[in-house]
XYZ file of C-alpha atoms in Angstrom:
606
model
C 116.022 56.013 85.062
C 112.707 57.381 84.015
C 109.814 55.159 81.882
C 107.220 56.695 79.954
C 104.129 54.427 79.468
C 103.650 55.035 75.826
C 107.054 53.320 75.311
C 107.640 49.686 75.473
C 110.538 47.835 76.922
C 112.985 45.916 74.586
C 115.134 42.915 75.183
C 118.166 45.033 74.761
C 117.141 47.733 77.325
C 115.960 44.996 79.803
C 119.401 43.285 79.933
C 121.094 46.691 80.211
C 118.933 48.296 82.994
C 117.609 44.721 84.549
C 118.156 45.652 88.270
C 116.567 49.431 87.740
C 113.425 48.147 85.933
C 112.887 45.175 88.559
C 113.033 47.837 91.193
C 110.862 50.258 89.471
C 108.074 47.531 88.491
C 108.083 46.408 92.315
C 107.351 49.865 93.264
C 104.592 50.254 90.810
C 103.017 47.336 91.963
C 103.058 48.011 95.756
C 101.830 51.648 95.102
C 99.053 50.812 92.675
C 98.034 47.360 93.596
C 98.759 45.745 90.401
C 98.809 42.297 90.557
C 102.075 40.290 89.779
C 105.507 39.871 91.424
C 109.164 40.681 90.432
C 111.599 38.551 92.352
C 115.266 39.691 92.721
C 117.394 38.109 90.200
C 114.593 36.277 88.535
C 114.537 35.443 84.804
C 111.640 38.080 84.084
C 111.066 38.842 80.455
C 110.589 42.242 79.102
C 106.899 41.365 78.388
C 106.225 41.459 81.993
C 107.377 44.991 82.485
C 105.515 46.117 79.438
C 102.320 44.682 80.685
C 102.834 46.695 83.910
C 103.502 49.746 81.594
C 99.906 48.874 79.742
C 97.928 48.571 82.617
C 99.478 52.033 84.023
C 98.840 53.463 80.967
C 95.078 52.734 81.133
C 94.736 53.965 84.867
C 96.802 57.169 84.027
C 94.356 57.448 81.025
C 91.429 57.422 82.666
C 92.767 59.285 85.803
C 93.431 62.213 83.172
C 90.151 62.559 81.912
C 88.788 62.326 85.326
C 90.876 64.954 86.711
C 90.231 67.193 83.611
C 86.548 66.628 84.422
C 86.855 67.454 87.621
C 88.763 70.696 86.982
C 86.037 71.537 84.360
C 83.384 71.097 87.092
C 85.295 73.690 89.252
C 85.177 75.810 86.514
C 81.324 75.348 86.181
C 80.555 75.740 89.492
C 82.382 79.072 89.594
C 81.311 80.652 86.440
C 78.099 78.798 85.631
C 75.409 81.446 85.865
C 72.975 82.092 83.300
C 73.875 83.996 80.199
C 74.903 86.430 79.199
C 77.737 86.664 81.375
C 79.614 90.169 81.488
C 81.103 90.208 78.254
C 78.868 87.831 76.218
C 76.309 90.268 75.611
C 78.988 92.413 73.999
C 81.248 89.566 72.001
C 78.394 87.316 71.150
C 76.069 89.462 69.359
C 78.988 90.644 67.328
C 79.770 87.085 66.384
C 75.853 86.819 65.413
C 76.200 89.812 63.306
C 79.687 88.747 61.651
C 77.372 85.795 60.125
C 74.236 87.339 59.558
C 74.664 91.017 58.720
C 71.039 91.325 58.246
C 70.630 91.047 62.154
C 70.129 94.151 63.882
C 71.503 96.051 60.791
C 72.686 99.454 61.048
C 73.803 99.116 65.049
C 76.519 101.296 65.313
C 78.617 98.826 67.510
C 77.673 95.614 65.384
C 78.694 97.364 62.200
C 82.164 98.341 63.284
C 85.343 96.613 62.484
C 85.961 93.036 63.931
C 88.969 93.022 66.103
C 88.756 89.308 67.548
C 88.163 88.239 63.825
C 89.207 84.621 64.007
C 87.057 84.017 67.025
C 83.996 85.559 65.255
C 85.123 83.617 61.788
C 85.934 80.146 63.503
C 83.064 79.981 65.896
C 80.522 82.462 64.952
C 78.890 80.261 62.471
C 77.129 78.374 65.324
C 74.707 81.458 65.753
C 73.401 80.832 62.514
C 71.520 77.700 63.967
C 71.363 78.336 67.466
C 70.027 80.500 69.991
C 72.227 83.194 71.813
C 71.631 81.518 75.103
C 72.637 78.076 73.524
C 75.603 79.511 71.682
C 76.853 80.521 74.985
C 76.595 77.524 76.791
C 78.167 75.584 73.960
C 80.978 77.956 73.835
C 81.385 78.149 77.675
C 81.753 74.254 77.749
C 84.432 74.221 75.157
C 86.506 77.159 76.421
C 86.301 75.769 80.135
C 87.468 72.006 78.827
C 90.129 73.420 76.983
C 91.229 75.660 79.879
C 90.897 72.690 82.211
C 92.911 70.648 80.060
C 95.663 73.284 79.620
C 95.486 73.582 83.770
C 95.831 70.011 84.497
C 98.650 69.462 81.794
C 100.639 72.326 83.573
C 99.885 71.110 87.040
C 100.942 67.609 86.164
C 104.142 68.946 84.406
C 105.203 70.481 87.825
C 103.814 67.991 90.301
C 104.186 64.550 88.655
C 100.980 63.711 90.415
C 97.396 63.195 89.739
C 94.640 65.412 91.396
C 96.359 68.167 93.064
C 95.301 70.267 90.016
C 92.032 70.477 91.409
C 92.756 72.020 94.566
C 95.010 74.339 92.643
C 92.196 75.237 90.120
C 90.012 76.365 93.269
C 92.604 78.305 94.821
C 93.488 80.077 91.474
C 89.722 81.263 90.958
C 89.788 82.324 94.587
C 93.022 84.443 94.011
C 92.182 85.698 91.036
C 88.469 86.654 91.765
C 89.393 88.241 95.265
C 93.107 89.561 94.649
C 93.152 90.973 91.144
C 94.467 94.552 90.114
C 92.860 95.476 87.173
C 89.714 93.384 86.891
C 91.187 90.561 84.766
C 89.557 87.253 84.769
C 90.420 84.138 82.934
C 87.298 81.493 83.729
C 83.936 82.920 83.036
C 81.658 83.705 79.882
C 82.141 82.672 76.311
C 84.793 84.987 74.404
C 88.211 85.071 72.537
C 90.013 85.660 75.881
C 89.364 82.452 77.406
C 90.467 80.188 74.264
C 93.474 82.641 74.034
C 94.438 81.776 78.018
C 93.930 77.935 76.971
C 96.716 78.518 74.384
C 99.026 80.346 77.037
C 98.607 77.292 79.431
C 99.645 74.819 76.972
C 102.589 77.349 76.175
C 103.334 77.323 79.846
C 103.587 73.538 79.936
C 106.289 73.424 77.005
C 108.158 76.669 78.578
C 108.525 74.809 81.777
C 110.328 71.562 80.028
C 112.090 74.354 77.632
C 110.239 72.911 74.745
C 110.268 76.477 73.247
C 109.423 75.649 69.615
C 105.911 74.330 70.396
C 105.793 77.333 73.254
C 105.957 79.691 70.290
C 103.215 77.975 68.062
C 100.969 78.013 71.193
C 101.602 81.586 71.894
C 100.892 82.497 68.196
C 97.647 80.828 68.403
C 96.676 82.613 71.597
C 97.520 86.046 69.822
C 95.832 85.142 66.993
C 92.421 84.826 69.182
C 93.525 87.620 71.218
C 96.252 89.781 70.663
C 96.752 91.266 73.978
C 96.613 88.173 76.100
C 98.858 86.168 73.478
C 101.223 89.253 72.857
C 102.095 89.857 76.661
C 102.315 86.286 77.417
C 105.108 85.972 74.331
C 106.874 88.898 75.843
C 107.058 87.300 79.068
C 107.936 84.003 77.521
C 110.884 85.773 75.545
C 112.224 87.108 78.794
C 112.015 83.597 80.490
C 113.962 82.260 77.606
C 116.404 84.891 77.644
C 117.056 84.156 81.344
C 116.952 80.311 81.341
C 119.538 80.705 78.490
C 121.739 83.186 80.287
C 121.647 80.556 83.194
C 122.359 77.534 80.941
C 125.768 79.495 79.607
C 126.737 80.536 83.162
C 126.400 77.058 84.166
C 128.029 75.152 81.155
C 130.920 77.481 79.526
C 133.549 79.767 80.702
C 132.018 83.382 81.508
C 132.926 85.939 79.112
C 131.223 88.311 76.577
C 132.059 86.619 73.327
C 130.975 83.127 74.838
C 127.749 84.674 75.847
C 126.988 86.498 72.608
C 127.989 83.250 70.413
C 125.703 81.095 72.862
C 122.791 83.840 72.433
C 123.291 84.040 68.507
C 122.987 80.050 68.343
C 119.979 79.967 70.591
C 118.204 82.843 68.339
C 119.221 80.714 65.225
C 117.509 77.823 66.652
C 114.357 79.442 67.708
C 114.276 81.644 64.580
C 112.118 79.658 62.256
C 109.676 78.958 65.280
C 109.366 82.582 66.189
C 108.540 83.336 62.728
C 105.884 80.611 62.429
C 104.233 81.784 65.820
C 104.283 85.428 64.440
C 102.735 84.827 61.296
C 100.018 82.838 63.162
C 99.729 85.782 65.469
C 99.109 88.022 62.440
C 95.900 86.747 62.121
C 94.742 88.566 65.688
C 97.324 91.503 64.857
C 96.145 92.896 61.406
C 92.252 93.684 62.239
C 93.024 96.167 64.956
C 95.967 97.645 63.109
C 93.970 98.061 59.775
C 91.301 99.665 61.982
C 93.479 102.211 63.320
C 94.542 103.069 59.886
C 91.214 103.915 58.797
C 91.645 107.314 60.165
C 94.100 110.123 60.309
C 96.252 110.868 63.682
C 94.404 113.822 65.014
C 91.220 111.282 64.893
C 93.350 108.551 66.323
C 94.653 110.129 69.486
C 91.211 111.434 70.363
C 89.736 108.392 70.178
C 92.342 106.757 71.989
C 92.047 108.989 74.942
C 88.145 108.275 74.950
C 88.938 104.666 75.282
C 91.601 104.854 77.873
C 90.355 107.616 80.096
C 86.360 107.604 79.447
C 85.604 103.913 78.748
C 88.050 101.463 79.933
C 89.983 103.850 82.525
C 89.127 100.878 85.184
C 91.219 98.334 83.315
C 94.009 100.498 81.892
C 94.986 103.491 84.204
C 96.633 102.871 87.427
C 95.111 106.094 89.102
C 91.682 104.834 88.192
C 92.437 101.651 90.179
C 90.540 101.094 93.777
C 93.138 101.702 96.470
C 91.626 98.005 98.267
C 92.677 96.473 94.891
C 96.085 98.024 94.828
C 96.511 96.927 98.587
C 95.352 93.468 98.228
C 97.289 92.670 94.946
C 100.362 93.891 96.785
C 99.927 91.333 99.437
C 99.571 88.622 96.741
C 102.895 89.896 95.383
C 104.307 89.697 98.855
C 103.231 86.134 99.386
C 104.412 85.218 95.896
C 108.033 86.551 96.852
C 107.967 84.967 100.363
C 107.337 81.584 98.760
C 110.005 82.044 96.004
C 112.783 82.820 98.725
C 111.567 79.420 100.538
C 111.776 77.482 97.234
C 115.340 78.648 96.402
C 116.537 77.653 99.892
C 115.035 73.988 99.377
C 115.817 71.071 96.593
C 112.439 69.638 96.246
C 111.141 67.418 93.339
C 109.622 69.766 90.705
C 111.393 72.915 91.998
C 112.940 73.382 88.553
C 109.731 73.639 86.880
C 108.589 76.204 89.692
C 111.291 78.448 89.324
C 110.819 78.783 85.549
C 107.192 79.722 86.424
C 108.640 82.458 88.653
C 110.663 83.892 86.044
C 107.538 84.040 83.677
C 105.471 85.595 86.435
C 108.342 88.044 87.158
C 108.112 89.051 83.594
C 104.627 89.724 83.455
C 105.100 92.079 86.800
C 107.836 94.089 84.837
C 105.219 94.589 82.314
C 102.798 95.935 84.797
C 105.561 98.131 86.246
C 105.990 99.737 82.852
C 102.193 100.130 82.982
C 102.421 102.137 86.193
C 105.433 104.400 84.821
C 103.074 105.212 81.731
C 100.156 105.955 83.997
C 102.355 108.235 85.770
C 103.689 109.857 82.760
C 100.249 110.127 81.186
C 99.093 112.308 84.201
C 101.678 114.830 83.679
C 99.755 117.530 81.759
C 102.893 119.632 80.892
C 104.986 116.616 79.620
C 105.724 116.130 76.229
C 105.180 112.298 76.032
C 101.761 112.523 78.206
C 99.631 111.972 75.146
C 102.088 109.233 73.720
C 102.006 107.474 77.074
C 98.478 107.974 77.347
C 97.823 106.298 73.781
C 100.242 103.378 74.962
C 98.120 102.529 77.830
C 95.295 101.191 75.687
C 97.211 97.779 75.546
C 95.968 96.532 78.958
C 99.571 96.711 80.602
C 98.379 95.354 83.859
C 96.385 92.147 82.185
C 98.690 89.516 82.327
C 100.129 89.915 85.866
C 96.344 89.443 87.259
C 96.614 86.016 85.623
C 100.176 84.815 86.210
C 100.281 85.809 89.944
C 97.407 84.324 91.245
C 98.286 81.176 88.992
C 101.866 81.198 90.024
C 100.924 81.390 93.609
C 98.024 79.026 93.702
C 100.371 76.180 91.933
C 103.360 76.794 94.107
C 101.146 76.471 97.376
C 99.525 73.135 96.001
C 102.701 71.888 94.942
C 104.127 72.593 98.868
C 101.225 70.967 100.062
C 101.494 67.835 97.745
C 105.101 67.576 99.010
C 104.083 67.537 102.645
C 102.633 64.222 101.931
C 105.455 62.698 100.318
C 108.086 60.302 101.623
C 108.757 60.599 105.339
C 106.666 63.590 106.146
C 105.669 64.086 109.879
C 102.034 63.407 110.880
C 101.965 67.319 111.754
C 102.862 68.197 107.937
C 100.054 65.819 106.858
C 97.445 67.252 109.189
C 98.440 70.876 108.267
C 98.615 70.067 104.461
C 94.982 68.674 104.902
C 93.461 71.418 107.036
C 95.056 73.961 104.510
C 93.140 72.154 101.571
C 89.988 72.050 103.574
C 90.143 75.870 104.167
C 90.792 76.460 100.381
C 88.058 74.592 99.616
C 85.897 75.992 102.112
C 86.666 79.591 101.168
C 85.964 78.404 97.280
C 82.632 77.166 98.381
C 82.057 80.466 99.863
C 82.719 82.161 96.834
C 80.645 80.071 94.665
C 77.814 80.542 97.102
C 78.167 84.241 96.741
C 78.755 84.431 92.993
C 75.294 82.614 92.718
C 73.399 84.439 95.603
C 71.990 86.800 92.892
C 70.023 84.600 90.145
C 70.508 87.197 87.506
C 72.882 86.936 84.521
C 76.077 88.742 85.510
C 75.545 91.192 82.563
C 72.112 92.134 84.049
C 73.696 92.365 87.796
C 76.341 94.823 86.061
C 73.886 96.787 84.434
C 70.331 96.795 85.780
C 69.100 98.915 88.742
C 69.688 96.927 92.035
C 67.958 97.732 95.130
C 68.056 96.774 98.948
C 64.924 94.996 98.519
C 65.755 91.636 96.626
C 62.337 91.359 95.431
C 62.250 94.634 93.888
C 65.661 94.076 92.046
C 64.080 90.697 90.823
C 60.971 92.444 89.706
C 62.759 95.091 87.559
C 64.883 92.285 85.767
C 61.566 90.085 84.770
C 60.176 93.457 83.872
C 63.141 94.149 81.560
C 63.226 90.975 79.994
C 59.440 91.108 79.580
C 59.553 94.322 77.492
C 62.386 92.980 75.488
C 60.524 90.112 74.523
C 57.469 92.095 73.482
C 59.767 94.346 71.342
C 61.270 91.270 69.890
C 57.715 89.980 68.678
C 55.736 93.119 68.128
C 58.195 95.517 66.569
C 59.830 95.457 62.895
C 62.917 93.664 62.713
C 64.691 96.468 61.414
C 63.153 99.103 64.242
C 65.818 101.200 66.087
C 65.491 102.192 69.844
C 67.071 104.283 72.215
C 67.647 102.763 75.347
C 68.055 103.208 79.086
C 71.547 104.144 80.174
C 71.366 101.553 82.899
C 71.392 98.208 80.818
C 73.590 96.360 78.353
C 71.422 93.315 77.176
C 68.808 94.939 75.217
C 70.119 93.535 71.669
C 70.624 90.198 73.845
C 66.683 89.862 74.369
C 65.103 92.340 72.163
C 67.207 91.520 69.052
C 66.873 95.045 67.723
C 69.271 97.765 67.014
C 70.165 100.258 69.684
C 71.333 103.990 69.020
C 73.985 103.445 71.640
C 75.118 101.580 74.578
C 77.741 102.245 76.897
C 78.958 98.493 77.120
C 79.214 98.335 73.234
C 81.957 100.910 72.546
C 82.691 100.311 68.616
C 86.132 98.998 67.418
C 86.837 101.767 65.096
C 88.205 105.382 65.395
C 85.170 106.811 63.623
C 82.714 104.679 65.482
C 84.195 105.466 68.777
C 83.627 109.297 67.994
C 80.141 108.732 67.174
C 79.326 106.475 70.123
C 80.733 109.392 72.453
C 78.486 111.830 70.583
C 75.617 109.840 71.289
C 76.495 109.070 74.838
C 76.468 112.911 75.123
C 73.168 113.321 73.631
C 71.226 110.335 75.207
C 72.833 109.170 78.202
C 74.001 112.388 80.097
C 70.196 113.552 80.497
C 69.325 110.318 81.678
C 71.606 110.709 84.341
C 71.774 114.402 85.025
C 67.835 114.850 85.268
C 65.335 113.073 87.407
C 63.070 112.550 84.509
C 65.713 111.356 82.138
C 65.108 112.328 78.486
C 61.309 113.047 79.474
C 62.779 116.068 80.625
C 62.344 117.383 76.838
C 59.075 117.980 75.295
C 57.731 115.768 72.181
C 59.199 117.832 69.572
C 62.627 117.810 70.758
C 62.221 113.958 71.390
C 60.967 113.562 67.916
C 64.127 115.804 66.461
C 66.413 113.331 68.709
C 64.679 110.429 67.163
C 65.299 111.419 63.332
C 68.906 112.527 64.037
C 69.916 109.133 65.199
C 67.381 107.200 63.171
C 65.548 105.923 66.015
C 61.971 104.526 65.684
C 61.061 104.073 69.558
C 61.927 105.278 72.750
C 62.564 102.686 75.695
C 62.659 104.367 79.067
C 61.901 103.627 82.994
C 58.367 104.462 83.770
C 59.302 106.411 86.684
C 60.977 108.935 84.016
C 57.599 109.079 82.334
C 55.691 109.843 85.693
C 58.512 112.623 86.587
C 57.833 114.182 83.320
C 57.131 118.072 83.770
C 54.593 117.850 80.832
C 52.430 115.290 79.357
C 53.495 113.702 76.456
C 51.352 112.907 73.133
C 53.789 110.273 71.881
C 51.842 107.151 71.452
C 52.695 104.565 74.313
C 53.070 101.154 72.724
C 53.845 99.140 75.707
C 52.100 98.510 78.102
C 49.071 98.907 76.232
C 47.284 99.810 79.101
C 48.737 103.134 79.907
C 47.242 102.919 83.319
C 49.175 99.803 84.168
C 52.538 99.525 86.008
C 55.684 97.688 83.897
C 58.583 99.236 85.358
C 59.433 100.100 81.361
C 57.540 102.049 78.754
C 58.067 101.907 75.203
C 57.260 105.222 73.195
C 56.628 105.551 69.505
C 58.627 108.128 68.188
C 57.475 108.676 64.505
């Protein structure tokens, strides 16, 4: 008989299950060091049991808070670099514009449609009173606490033990960071995806105990914040639900098509209302991108989808674009996952039934990734009638969820096995082995954290600004980049527009001025994507093709480019100015001393 600390024990229950309760009380007292004794056959009152339950409830309460906080600390150590993170310069500037359309008004990315509408609406209002840096930190803390809460709850559902979720969190981050296939991450900067994964974790806790009604609601909320994270998780959950229900039919009823069909129909009827409720909530995330696609004709949509899939996001979407090392190490991860599954099927260990359901969910995500692999292959068959159709489907991130589910399932399963090595009559060798594995995992996580913090620059700048073998030169370039951006913020009109270097993605974050185009900031609607690609061809290709970049053009050509795109200033690396074949008569406004070196130069175009 199981007793939950939130319930009290009545006199009737005490009389009916007296021996069981007394044995349970003696176990709790001996294990937790609580005061009090229970003698066999004594005239103990239910109040004794209730007192023990209350004390256990208080202990479990603070342990839960402490454990959740420690998981949060693991996340913060891993992802606590200075803002902006890789996607924060992209999403958080968009959130600021959502609530203040006068800020960087006219920027091609900011003025495009809002795909993550609920995120911008529910959380973007803080940008009206906070700097972007403060907004990023507040959002990170909220997101990490939310994911930590969901992660701890999921682990406790499986383990029924405290503290193991901390080791599992470190193991998960290690696997997710080093063994991903398509570059998907869960714990990082502040964006809609992090909140969506928090709801997916809460949904998983309900799926494991087969409380499906709440699972559909959580998945609907995940889809509302991020339609692809929540949508693929919902599909994997439906796959899991179908198999679990089918297994129940095989166990409880005679086999037969009619029996199976009737049971399946009854199960659908029970879940129908909750599925509709979850789907209705998900529409908040589905409708904005769907309406954006309807803003253009079919030919335009197909062209922009090819740009998106093959030109901008290929490293996340198409299997052929994945580095061989990524494919190999993810394959090893799947093999380890399958190996542990085989071991679990042969053993009967407490919590194993939850692990098996988690494996079904993970297998569903792998089937989704396999479908993405097939689509990638068909999209490469240029003569195929389905090539264009398959290429368009690839924009839905088919490999995303397996990058989360396989490391999560493997890390939790591994820590679940380590925890069981310490239970009952475990041999000393098992305990030593478990302790050594845990120590190695935490040591590897510490090395990962140290590596991620070795470069003190924000991750958005690490990914986009030039890096050199000389770390001093790398940091000097970063400092000079921030310096010129801050000068622009303080010394140029708020409505000024800039042509910016191709090797950066944080201009709007630091300078808070609109830019003609940025590689990272692809618009969210078909017309915007076409214009974005046109501007890249006109402004980024020369920077990548010629040593002098845009300074390969003469003054009249540069002014014409400025008029064509509404640009008031040209921000270029100083070396492009020095490599120019002809001297320029454009006014240099930064640095004011034309003979000084500052890495970056600002020229006035009008």
